[in-house]
mmCIF file of C-alpha atoms and ligand atoms in Angstrom:
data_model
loop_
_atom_site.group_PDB
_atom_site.id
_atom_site.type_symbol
_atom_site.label_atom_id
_atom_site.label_comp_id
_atom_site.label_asym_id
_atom_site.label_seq_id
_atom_site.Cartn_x
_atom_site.Cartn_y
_atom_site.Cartn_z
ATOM 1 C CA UNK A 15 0.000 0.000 0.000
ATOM 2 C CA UNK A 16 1.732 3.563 -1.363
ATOM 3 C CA UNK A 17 1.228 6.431 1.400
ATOM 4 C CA UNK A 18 -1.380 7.544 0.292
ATOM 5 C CA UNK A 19 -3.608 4.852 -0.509
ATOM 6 C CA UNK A 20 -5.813 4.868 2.792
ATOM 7 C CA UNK A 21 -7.593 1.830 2.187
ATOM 8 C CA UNK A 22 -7.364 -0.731 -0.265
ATOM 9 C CA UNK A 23 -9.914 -4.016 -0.434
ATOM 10 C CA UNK A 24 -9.570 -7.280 -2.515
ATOM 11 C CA UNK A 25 -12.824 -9.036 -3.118
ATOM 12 C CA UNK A 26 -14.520 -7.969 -0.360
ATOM 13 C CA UNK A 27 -17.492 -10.349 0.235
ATOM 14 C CA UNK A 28 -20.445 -10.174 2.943
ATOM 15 C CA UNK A 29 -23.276 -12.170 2.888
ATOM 16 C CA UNK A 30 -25.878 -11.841 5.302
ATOM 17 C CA UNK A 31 -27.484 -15.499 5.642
ATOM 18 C CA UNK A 32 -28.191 -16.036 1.407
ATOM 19 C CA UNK A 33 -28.402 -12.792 0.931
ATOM 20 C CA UNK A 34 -24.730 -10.755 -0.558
ATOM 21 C CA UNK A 35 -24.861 -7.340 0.073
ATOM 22 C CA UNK A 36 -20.684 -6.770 -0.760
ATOM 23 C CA UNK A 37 -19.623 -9.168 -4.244
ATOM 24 C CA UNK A 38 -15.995 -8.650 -4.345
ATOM 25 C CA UNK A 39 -15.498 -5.530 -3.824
ATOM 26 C CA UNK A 40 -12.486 -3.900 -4.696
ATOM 27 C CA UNK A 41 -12.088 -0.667 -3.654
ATOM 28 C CA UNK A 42 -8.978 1.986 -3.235
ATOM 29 C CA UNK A 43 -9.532 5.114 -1.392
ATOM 30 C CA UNK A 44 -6.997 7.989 -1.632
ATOM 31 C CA UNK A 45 -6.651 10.609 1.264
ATOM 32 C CA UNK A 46 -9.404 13.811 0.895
ATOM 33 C CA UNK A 47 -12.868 13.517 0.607
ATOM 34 C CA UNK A 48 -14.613 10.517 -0.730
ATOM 35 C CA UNK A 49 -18.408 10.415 -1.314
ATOM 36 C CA UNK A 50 -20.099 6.900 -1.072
ATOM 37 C CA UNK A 51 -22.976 7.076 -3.683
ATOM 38 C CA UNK A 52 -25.483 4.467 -4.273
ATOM 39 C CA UNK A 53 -29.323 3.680 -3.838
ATOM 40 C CA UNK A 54 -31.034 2.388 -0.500
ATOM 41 C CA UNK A 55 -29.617 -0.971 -0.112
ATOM 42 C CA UNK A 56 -27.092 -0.622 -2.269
ATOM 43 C CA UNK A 57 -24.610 -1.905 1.101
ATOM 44 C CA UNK A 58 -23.108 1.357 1.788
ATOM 45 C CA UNK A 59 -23.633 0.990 5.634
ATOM 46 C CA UNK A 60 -22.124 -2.561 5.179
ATOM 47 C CA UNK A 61 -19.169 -1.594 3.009
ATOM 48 C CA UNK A 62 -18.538 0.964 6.245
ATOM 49 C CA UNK A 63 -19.232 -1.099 9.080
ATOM 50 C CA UNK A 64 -16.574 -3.541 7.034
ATOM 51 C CA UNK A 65 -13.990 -1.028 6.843
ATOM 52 C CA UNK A 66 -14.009 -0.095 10.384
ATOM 53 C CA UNK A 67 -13.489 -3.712 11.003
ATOM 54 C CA UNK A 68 -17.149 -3.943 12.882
ATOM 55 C CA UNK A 69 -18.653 -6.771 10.932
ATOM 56 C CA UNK A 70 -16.893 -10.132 9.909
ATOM 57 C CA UNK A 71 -16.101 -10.831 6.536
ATOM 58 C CA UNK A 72 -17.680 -13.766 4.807
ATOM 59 C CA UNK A 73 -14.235 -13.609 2.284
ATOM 60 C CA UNK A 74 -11.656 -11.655 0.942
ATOM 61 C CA UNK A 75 -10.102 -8.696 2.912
ATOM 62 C CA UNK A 76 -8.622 -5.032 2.880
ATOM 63 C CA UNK A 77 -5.991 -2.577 4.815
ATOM 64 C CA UNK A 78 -7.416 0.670 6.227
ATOM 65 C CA UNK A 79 -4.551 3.002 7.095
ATOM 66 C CA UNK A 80 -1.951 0.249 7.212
ATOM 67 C CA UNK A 81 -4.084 -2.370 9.222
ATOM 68 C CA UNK A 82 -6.033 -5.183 8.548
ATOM 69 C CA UNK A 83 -9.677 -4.985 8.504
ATOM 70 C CA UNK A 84 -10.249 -8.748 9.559
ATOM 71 C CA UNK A 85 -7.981 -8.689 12.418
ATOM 72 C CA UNK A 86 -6.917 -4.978 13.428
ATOM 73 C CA UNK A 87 -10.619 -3.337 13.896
ATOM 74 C CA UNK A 88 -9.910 -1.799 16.956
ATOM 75 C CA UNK A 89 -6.258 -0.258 15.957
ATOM 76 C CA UNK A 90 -8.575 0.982 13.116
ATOM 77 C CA UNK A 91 -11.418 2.456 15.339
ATOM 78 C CA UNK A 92 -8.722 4.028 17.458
ATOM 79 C CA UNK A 93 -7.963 6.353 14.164
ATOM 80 C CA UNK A 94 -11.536 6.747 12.334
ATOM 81 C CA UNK A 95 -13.819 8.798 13.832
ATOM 82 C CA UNK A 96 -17.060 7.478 12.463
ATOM 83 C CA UNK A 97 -20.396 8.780 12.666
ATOM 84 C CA UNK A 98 -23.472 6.021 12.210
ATOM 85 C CA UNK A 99 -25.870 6.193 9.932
ATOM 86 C CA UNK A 100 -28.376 5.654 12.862
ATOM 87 C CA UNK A 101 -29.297 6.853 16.335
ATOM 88 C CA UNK A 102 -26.371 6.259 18.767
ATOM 89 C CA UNK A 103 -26.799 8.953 21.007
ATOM 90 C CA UNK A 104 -28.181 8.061 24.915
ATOM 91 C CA UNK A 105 -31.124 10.486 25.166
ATOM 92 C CA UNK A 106 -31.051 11.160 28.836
ATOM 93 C CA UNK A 107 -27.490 12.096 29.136
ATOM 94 C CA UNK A 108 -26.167 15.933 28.263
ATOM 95 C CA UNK A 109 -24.682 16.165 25.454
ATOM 96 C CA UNK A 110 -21.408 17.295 26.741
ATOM 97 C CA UNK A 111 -21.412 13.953 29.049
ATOM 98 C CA UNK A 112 -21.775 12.010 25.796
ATOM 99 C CA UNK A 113 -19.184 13.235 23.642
ATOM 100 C CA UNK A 114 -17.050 12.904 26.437
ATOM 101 C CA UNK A 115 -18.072 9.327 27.112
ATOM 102 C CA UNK A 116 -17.124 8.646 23.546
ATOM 103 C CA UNK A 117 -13.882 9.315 24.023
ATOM 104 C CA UNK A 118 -13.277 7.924 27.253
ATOM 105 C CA UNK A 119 -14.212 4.568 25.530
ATOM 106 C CA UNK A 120 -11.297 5.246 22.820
ATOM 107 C CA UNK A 121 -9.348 4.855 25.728
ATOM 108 C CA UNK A 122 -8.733 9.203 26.374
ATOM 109 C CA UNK A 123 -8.080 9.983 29.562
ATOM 110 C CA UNK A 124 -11.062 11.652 31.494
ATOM 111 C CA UNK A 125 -9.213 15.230 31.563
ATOM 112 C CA UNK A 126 -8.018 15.054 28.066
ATOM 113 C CA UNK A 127 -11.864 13.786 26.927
ATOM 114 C CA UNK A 128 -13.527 16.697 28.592
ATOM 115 C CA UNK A 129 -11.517 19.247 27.473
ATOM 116 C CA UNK A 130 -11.887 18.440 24.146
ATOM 117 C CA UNK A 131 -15.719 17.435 24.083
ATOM 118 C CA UNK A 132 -15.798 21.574 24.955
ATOM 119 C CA UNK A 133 -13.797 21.829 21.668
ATOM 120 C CA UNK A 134 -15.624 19.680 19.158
ATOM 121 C CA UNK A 135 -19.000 20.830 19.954
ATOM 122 C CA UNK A 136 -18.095 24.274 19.811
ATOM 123 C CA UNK A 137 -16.650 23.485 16.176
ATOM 124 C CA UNK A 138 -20.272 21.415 15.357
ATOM 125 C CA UNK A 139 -22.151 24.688 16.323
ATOM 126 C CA UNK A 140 -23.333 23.504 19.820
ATOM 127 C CA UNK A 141 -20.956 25.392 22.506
ATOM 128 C CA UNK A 142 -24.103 27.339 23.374
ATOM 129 C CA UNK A 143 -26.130 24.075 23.852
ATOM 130 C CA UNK A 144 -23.811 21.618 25.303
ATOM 131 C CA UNK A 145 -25.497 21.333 28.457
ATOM 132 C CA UNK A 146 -28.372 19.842 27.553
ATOM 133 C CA UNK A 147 -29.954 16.490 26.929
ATOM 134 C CA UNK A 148 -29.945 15.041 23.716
ATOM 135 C CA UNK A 149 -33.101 14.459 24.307
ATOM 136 C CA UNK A 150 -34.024 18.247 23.965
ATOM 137 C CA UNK A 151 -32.430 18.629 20.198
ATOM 138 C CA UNK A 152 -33.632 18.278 17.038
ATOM 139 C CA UNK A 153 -32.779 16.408 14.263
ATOM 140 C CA UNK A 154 -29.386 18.479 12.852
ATOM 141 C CA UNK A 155 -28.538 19.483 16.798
ATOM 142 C CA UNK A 156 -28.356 15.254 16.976
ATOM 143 C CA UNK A 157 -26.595 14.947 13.973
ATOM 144 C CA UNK A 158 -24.131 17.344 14.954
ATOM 145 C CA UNK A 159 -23.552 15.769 18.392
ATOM 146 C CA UNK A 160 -22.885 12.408 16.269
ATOM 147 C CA UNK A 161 -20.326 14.099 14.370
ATOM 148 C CA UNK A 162 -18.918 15.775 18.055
ATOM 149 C CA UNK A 163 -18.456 11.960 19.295
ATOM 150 C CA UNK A 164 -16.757 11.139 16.053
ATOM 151 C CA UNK A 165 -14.529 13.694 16.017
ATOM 152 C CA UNK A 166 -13.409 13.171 19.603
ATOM 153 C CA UNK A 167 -10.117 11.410 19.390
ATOM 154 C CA UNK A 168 -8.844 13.895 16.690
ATOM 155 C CA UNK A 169 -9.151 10.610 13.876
ATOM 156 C CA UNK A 170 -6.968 10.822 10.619
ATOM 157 C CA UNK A 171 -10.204 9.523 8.574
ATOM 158 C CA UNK A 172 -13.628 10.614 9.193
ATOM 159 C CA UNK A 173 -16.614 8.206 8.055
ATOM 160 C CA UNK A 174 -20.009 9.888 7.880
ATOM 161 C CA UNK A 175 -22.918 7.382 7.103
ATOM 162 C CA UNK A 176 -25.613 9.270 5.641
ATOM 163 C CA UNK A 177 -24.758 12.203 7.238
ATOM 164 C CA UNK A 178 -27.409 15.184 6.341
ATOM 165 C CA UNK A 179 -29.933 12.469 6.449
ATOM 166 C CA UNK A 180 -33.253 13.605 7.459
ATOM 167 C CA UNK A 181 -32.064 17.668 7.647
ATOM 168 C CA UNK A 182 -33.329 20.646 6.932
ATOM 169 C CA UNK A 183 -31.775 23.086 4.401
ATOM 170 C CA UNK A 184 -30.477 25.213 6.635
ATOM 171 C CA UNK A 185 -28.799 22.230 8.893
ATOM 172 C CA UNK A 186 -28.160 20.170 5.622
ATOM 173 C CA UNK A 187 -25.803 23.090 4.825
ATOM 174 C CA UNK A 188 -24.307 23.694 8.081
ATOM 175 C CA UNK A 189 -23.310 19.661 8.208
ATOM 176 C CA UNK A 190 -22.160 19.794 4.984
ATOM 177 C CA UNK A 191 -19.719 23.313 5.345
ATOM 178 C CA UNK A 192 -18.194 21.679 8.832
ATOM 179 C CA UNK A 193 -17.565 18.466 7.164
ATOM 180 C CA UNK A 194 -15.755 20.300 4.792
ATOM 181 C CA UNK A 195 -13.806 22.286 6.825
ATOM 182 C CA UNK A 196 -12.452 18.911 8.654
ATOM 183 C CA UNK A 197 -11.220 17.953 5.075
ATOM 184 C CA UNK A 198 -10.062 21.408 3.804
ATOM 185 C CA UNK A 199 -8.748 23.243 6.955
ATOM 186 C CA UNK A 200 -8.066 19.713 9.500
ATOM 187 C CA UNK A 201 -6.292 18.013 6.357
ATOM 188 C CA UNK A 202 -8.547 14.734 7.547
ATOM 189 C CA UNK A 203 -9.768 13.046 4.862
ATOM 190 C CA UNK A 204 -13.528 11.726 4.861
ATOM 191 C CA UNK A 205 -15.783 9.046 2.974
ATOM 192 C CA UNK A 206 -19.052 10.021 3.732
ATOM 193 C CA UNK A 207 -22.116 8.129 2.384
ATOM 194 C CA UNK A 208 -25.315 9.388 0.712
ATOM 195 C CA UNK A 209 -28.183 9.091 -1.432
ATOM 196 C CA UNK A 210 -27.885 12.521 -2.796
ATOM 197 C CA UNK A 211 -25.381 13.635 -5.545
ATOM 198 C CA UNK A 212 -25.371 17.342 -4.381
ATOM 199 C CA UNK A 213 -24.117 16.779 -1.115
ATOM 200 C CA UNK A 214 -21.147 15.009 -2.513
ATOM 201 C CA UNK A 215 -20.973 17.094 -5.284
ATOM 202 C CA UNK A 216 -20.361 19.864 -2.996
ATOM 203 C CA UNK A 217 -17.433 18.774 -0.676
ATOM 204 C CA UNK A 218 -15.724 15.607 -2.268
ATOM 205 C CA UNK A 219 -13.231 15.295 -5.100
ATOM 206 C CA UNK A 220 -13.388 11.483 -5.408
ATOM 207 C CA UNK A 221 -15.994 8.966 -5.366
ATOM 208 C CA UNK A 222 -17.123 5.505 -5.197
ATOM 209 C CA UNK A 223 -20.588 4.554 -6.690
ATOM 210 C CA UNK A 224 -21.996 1.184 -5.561
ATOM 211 C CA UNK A 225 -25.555 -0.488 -6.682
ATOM 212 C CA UNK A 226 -26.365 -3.913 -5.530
ATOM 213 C CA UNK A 227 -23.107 -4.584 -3.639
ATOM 214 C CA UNK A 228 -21.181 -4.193 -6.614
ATOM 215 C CA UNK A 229 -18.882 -1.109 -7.456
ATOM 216 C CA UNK A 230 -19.659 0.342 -10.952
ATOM 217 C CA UNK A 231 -17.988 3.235 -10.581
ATOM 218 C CA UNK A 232 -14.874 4.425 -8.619
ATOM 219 C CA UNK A 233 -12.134 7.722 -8.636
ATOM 220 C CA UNK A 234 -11.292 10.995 -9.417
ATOM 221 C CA UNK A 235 -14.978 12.700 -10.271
ATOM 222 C CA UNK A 236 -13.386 14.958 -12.847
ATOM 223 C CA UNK A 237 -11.881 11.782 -14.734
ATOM 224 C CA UNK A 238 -15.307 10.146 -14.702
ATOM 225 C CA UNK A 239 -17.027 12.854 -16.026
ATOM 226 C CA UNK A 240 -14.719 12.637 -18.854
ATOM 227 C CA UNK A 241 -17.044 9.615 -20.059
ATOM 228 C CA UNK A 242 -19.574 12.619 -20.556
ATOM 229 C CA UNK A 243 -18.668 14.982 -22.925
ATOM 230 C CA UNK A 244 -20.793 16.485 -24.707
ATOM 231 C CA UNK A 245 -21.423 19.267 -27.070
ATOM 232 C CA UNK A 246 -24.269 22.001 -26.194
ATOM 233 C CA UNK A 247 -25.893 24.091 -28.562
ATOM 234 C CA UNK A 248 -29.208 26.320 -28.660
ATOM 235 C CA UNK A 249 -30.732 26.888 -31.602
ATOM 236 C CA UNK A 250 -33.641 28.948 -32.976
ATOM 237 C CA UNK A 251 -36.341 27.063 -34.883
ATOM 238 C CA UNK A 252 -36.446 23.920 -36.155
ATOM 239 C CA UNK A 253 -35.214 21.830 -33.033
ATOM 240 C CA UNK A 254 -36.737 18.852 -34.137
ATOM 241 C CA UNK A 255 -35.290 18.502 -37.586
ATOM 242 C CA UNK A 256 -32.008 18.951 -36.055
ATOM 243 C CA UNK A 257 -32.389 16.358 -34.314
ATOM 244 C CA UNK A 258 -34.022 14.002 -36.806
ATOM 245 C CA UNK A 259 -30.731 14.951 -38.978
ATOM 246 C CA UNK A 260 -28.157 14.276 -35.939
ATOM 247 C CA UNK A 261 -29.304 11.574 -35.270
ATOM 248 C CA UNK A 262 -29.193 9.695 -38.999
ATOM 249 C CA UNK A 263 -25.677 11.067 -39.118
ATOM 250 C CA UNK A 264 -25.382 8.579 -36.223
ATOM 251 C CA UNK A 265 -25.128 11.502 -33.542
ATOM 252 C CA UNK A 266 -26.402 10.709 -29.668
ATOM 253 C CA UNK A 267 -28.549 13.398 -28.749
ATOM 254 C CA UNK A 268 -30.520 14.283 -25.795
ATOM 255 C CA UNK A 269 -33.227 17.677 -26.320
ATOM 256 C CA UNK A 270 -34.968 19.564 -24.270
ATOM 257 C CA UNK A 271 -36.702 22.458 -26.370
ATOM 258 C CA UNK A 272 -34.277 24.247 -28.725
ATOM 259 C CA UNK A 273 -31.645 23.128 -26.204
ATOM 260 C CA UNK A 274 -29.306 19.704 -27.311
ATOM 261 C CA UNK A 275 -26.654 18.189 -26.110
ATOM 262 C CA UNK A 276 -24.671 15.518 -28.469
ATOM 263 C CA UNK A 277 -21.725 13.503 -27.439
ATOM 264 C CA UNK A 278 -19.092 14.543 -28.510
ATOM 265 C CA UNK A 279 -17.335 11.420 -29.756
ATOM 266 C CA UNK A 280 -13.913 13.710 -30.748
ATOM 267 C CA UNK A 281 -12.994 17.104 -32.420
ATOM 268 C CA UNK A 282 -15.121 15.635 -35.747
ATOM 269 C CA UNK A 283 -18.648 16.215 -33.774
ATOM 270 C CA UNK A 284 -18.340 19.930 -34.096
ATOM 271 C CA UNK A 285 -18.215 19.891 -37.905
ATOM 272 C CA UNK A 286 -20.830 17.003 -38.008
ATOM 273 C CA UNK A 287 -23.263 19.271 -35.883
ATOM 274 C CA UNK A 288 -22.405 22.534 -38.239
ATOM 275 C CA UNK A 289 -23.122 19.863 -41.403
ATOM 276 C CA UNK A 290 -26.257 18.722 -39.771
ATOM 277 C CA UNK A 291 -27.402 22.039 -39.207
ATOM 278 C CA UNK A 292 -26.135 23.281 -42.858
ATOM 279 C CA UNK A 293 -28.251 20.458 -44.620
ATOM 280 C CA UNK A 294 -31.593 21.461 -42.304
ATOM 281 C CA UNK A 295 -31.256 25.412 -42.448
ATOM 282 C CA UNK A 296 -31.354 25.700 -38.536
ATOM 283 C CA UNK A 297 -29.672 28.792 -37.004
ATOM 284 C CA UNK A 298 -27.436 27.192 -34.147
ATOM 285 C CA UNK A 299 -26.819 30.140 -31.798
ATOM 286 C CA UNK A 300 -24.603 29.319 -29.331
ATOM 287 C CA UNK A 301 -22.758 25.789 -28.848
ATOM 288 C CA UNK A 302 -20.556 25.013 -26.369
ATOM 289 C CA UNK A 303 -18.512 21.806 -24.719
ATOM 290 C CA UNK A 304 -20.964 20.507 -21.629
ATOM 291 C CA UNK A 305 -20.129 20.729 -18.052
ATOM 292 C CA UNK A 306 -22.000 17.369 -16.837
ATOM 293 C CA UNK A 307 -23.139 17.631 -13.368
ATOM 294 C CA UNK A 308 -22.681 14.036 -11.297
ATOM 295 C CA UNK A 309 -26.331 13.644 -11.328
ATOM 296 C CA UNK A 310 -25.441 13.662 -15.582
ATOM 297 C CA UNK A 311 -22.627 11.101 -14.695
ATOM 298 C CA UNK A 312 -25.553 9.054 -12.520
ATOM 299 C CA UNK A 313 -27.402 8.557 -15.796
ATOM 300 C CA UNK A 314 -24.805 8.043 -18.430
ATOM 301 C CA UNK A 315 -23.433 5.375 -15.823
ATOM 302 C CA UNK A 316 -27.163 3.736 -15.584
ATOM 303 C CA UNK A 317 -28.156 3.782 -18.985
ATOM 304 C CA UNK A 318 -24.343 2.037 -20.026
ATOM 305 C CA UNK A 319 -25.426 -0.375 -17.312
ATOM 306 C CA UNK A 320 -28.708 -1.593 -18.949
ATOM 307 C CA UNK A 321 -31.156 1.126 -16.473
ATOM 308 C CA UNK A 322 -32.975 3.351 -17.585
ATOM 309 C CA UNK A 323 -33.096 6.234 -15.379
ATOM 310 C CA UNK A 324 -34.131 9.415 -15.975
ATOM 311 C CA UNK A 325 -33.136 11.419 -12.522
ATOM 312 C CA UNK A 326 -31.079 9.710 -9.846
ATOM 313 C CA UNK A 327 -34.580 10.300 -7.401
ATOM 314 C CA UNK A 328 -35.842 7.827 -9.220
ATOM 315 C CA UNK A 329 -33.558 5.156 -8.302
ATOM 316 C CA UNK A 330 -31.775 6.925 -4.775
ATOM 317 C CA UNK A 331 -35.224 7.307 -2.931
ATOM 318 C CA UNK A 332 -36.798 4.369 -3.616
ATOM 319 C CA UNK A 333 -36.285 0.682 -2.514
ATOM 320 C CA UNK A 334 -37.600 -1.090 -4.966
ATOM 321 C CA UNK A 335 -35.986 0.624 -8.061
ATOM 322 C CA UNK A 336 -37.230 0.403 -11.845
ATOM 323 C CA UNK A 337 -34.546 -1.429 -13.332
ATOM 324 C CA UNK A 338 -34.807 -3.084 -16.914
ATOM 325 C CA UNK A 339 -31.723 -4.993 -17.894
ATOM 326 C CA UNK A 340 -30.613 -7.847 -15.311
ATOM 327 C CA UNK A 341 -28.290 -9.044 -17.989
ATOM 328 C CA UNK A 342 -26.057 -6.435 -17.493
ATOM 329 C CA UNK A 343 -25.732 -6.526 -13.549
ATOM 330 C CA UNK A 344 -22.282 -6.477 -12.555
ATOM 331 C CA UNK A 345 -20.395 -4.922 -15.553
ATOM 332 C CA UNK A 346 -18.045 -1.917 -14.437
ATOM 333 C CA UNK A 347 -18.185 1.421 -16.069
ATOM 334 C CA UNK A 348 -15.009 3.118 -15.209
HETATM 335 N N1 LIG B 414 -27.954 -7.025 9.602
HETATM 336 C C1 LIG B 414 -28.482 -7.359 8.429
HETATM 337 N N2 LIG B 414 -29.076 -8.564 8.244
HETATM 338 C C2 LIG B 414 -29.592 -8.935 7.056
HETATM 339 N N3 LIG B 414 -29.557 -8.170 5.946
HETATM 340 C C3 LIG B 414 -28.987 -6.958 6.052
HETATM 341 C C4 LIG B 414 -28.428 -6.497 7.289
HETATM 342 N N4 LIG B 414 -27.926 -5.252 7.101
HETATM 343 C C5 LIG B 414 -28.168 -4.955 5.786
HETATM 344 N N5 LIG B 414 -28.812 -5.975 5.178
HETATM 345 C C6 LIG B 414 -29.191 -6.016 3.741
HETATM 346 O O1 LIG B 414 -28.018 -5.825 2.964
HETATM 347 C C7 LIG B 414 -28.259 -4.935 1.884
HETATM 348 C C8 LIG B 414 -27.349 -3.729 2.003
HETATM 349 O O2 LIG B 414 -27.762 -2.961 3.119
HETATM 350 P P1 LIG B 414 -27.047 -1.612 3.550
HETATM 351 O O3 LIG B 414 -25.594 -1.830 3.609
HETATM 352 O O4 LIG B 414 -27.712 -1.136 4.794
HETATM 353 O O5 LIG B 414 -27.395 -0.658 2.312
HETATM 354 P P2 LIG B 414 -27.396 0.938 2.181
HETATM 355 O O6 LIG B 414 -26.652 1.489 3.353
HETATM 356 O O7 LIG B 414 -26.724 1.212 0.865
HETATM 357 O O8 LIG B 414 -28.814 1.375 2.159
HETATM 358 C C9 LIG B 414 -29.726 -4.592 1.938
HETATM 359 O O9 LIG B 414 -30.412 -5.473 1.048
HETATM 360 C C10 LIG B 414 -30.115 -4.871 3.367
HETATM 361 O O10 LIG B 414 -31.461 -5.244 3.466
HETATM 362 MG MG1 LIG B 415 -27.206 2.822 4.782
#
């Protein structure tokens, strides 16, 4: 494992009874910030609990920071901070008490724990509310104490299950600005799960895309929107015989009103759209390369796949998503 390789798995496999929610999974995570995409049930929360050594393998294995995953979990625990994807918190007990109590059972001594529990919820936005019981928050005053207890012990590598889950907009964003100020100003990196592609969007640079316990997509999201390009141009008039022309000069091309956008395939598709347009006598006025969104990258992913998709809501939210193409389970995009 290079240095900065943080964790590296070779055919990871859990099975739960018949049922395999990792199949081989091989994943390599650099340092930064990491988003963990995939629908519900995808086995995000079991690809976490895995790496932080907290659930046995059924085969194959994986270092995180150095240490082995089968065997080291608590070395590992002693240097992730992680924050569950579900309640943890003890509702009776002040928050204050429980961040504490989180790291007195990381083995902190009792001075060392309570001065910092005063530190980490002050940096979560609670200084003001520490005092009370958990009991008395709401939902992003809970998640924020999660992420207090996880940050505790001062942990090289941050893992966030879900963790704007069930915010507001206004707490969504705080979560989402301190999490990336751990990455950006604490030089911790962070994997952080979710359904939604804005929240990664917004504070990680890499990511890892899973959908029935498979990885289909993995690294750098820049590189993987390179399997996106595409060419936009508006034109005035005559949209649809643009497109009728495009597309039997074998161009892909996805409308919405006088708006298209055609993959670019290489420098050729330029000239090909000016042709099309040429032959039709449609004004083209404005085209320009594409900056695809990862929710763009969510589709193009899907429909190589077999799905068709036609917003990642469609698949992300639900449980039982619309899938048409078994055949093609397993295949990896990129
Ligand atoms: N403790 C468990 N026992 C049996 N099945 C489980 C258990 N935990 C998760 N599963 C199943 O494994 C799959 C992956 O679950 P999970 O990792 O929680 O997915 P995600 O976090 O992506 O929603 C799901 O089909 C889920 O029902
Ligand atoms: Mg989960």
């Amino acid at each position: 494992m290079t240095e900065d390789w943080i964790i590296q798995t070779n055919d990871l496999v859990k099975k739960y009874g018949e049922h395999v929610a990792l199949d081989s999974v091989n994943i390599s995570v650099k340092t930064g910030a990491t988003g963990l995409l995939g629908p519900n049930g995808a086995g995000k929360s079991t690809l976490l609990k895995t790496i932080l050594g907290l659930i046995a393998l059924t085969s194959g294995g994986g270092k995180v920071l150095g240490h082995d995953i089968a065997t080291e979990g608590a070395k590992i625990r002693q240097r992730i901070g992680y924050m569950p994807e579900y309640d943890c918190l003890t509702p009776d007990m002040p928050a204050i008490d429980q961040v504490r109590y989180s790291g007195e059972l990381l083995g902190m001594n009792p001075f060392a724990a309570t001065q910092r529990a005063h530190e980490v919820l002050e940096y979560v936005g609670l200084k003001d509310q520490r005092y009370r019981q958990i009991s008395t928050y709401s939902t992003g005053m809970e998640q924020s104490a999660k992420l207090a207890c996880a940050l505790i012990h001062d942990p090289d590598l941050l893992i966030c299950d879900e963790p704007t889950n069930g915010l507001d907009a206004r707490s969504r964003t705080f979560m989402l600005d301190t999490l990336f100020q751990v990455v950006k100003q604490g030089g911790r990196s962070i994997i952080m799960s979710s359904h939604l592609m804005d929240d990664v969007e917004r504070i990680c640079d890499r990511m890892l895309m899973i959908h029935k316990g498979q990885v289909i997509a993995q690294g750098r999201i820049e590189d993987l929107k390179a399997i996106d390009r595409e060419i936009e141009i508006f034109v005035w008039g005559g949209a649809s015989k643009l497109e009728e022309k495009l597309n039997d000069m074998g161009q892909s091309v996805r409308r919405t009103g006088r708006v298209m956008r055609i993959t670019r395939v290489d420098d050729s598709t330029y000239g090909t759209i000016i042709e099309a347009a040429a032959k039709t006598g449609v004004q083209i006025r404005k085209m320009q390369d594409y900056e695809p969104s990862l929710e763009d990258l969510f589709i193009v992913i899907m429909d190589r796949l077999g799905y068709t998709v036609k917003s990642s809501s469609d698949l992300l939210e639900s449980t039982t998503p619309a899938m048409d193409n078994a055949a093609n389970q397993g295949r990896q995009i990129a």
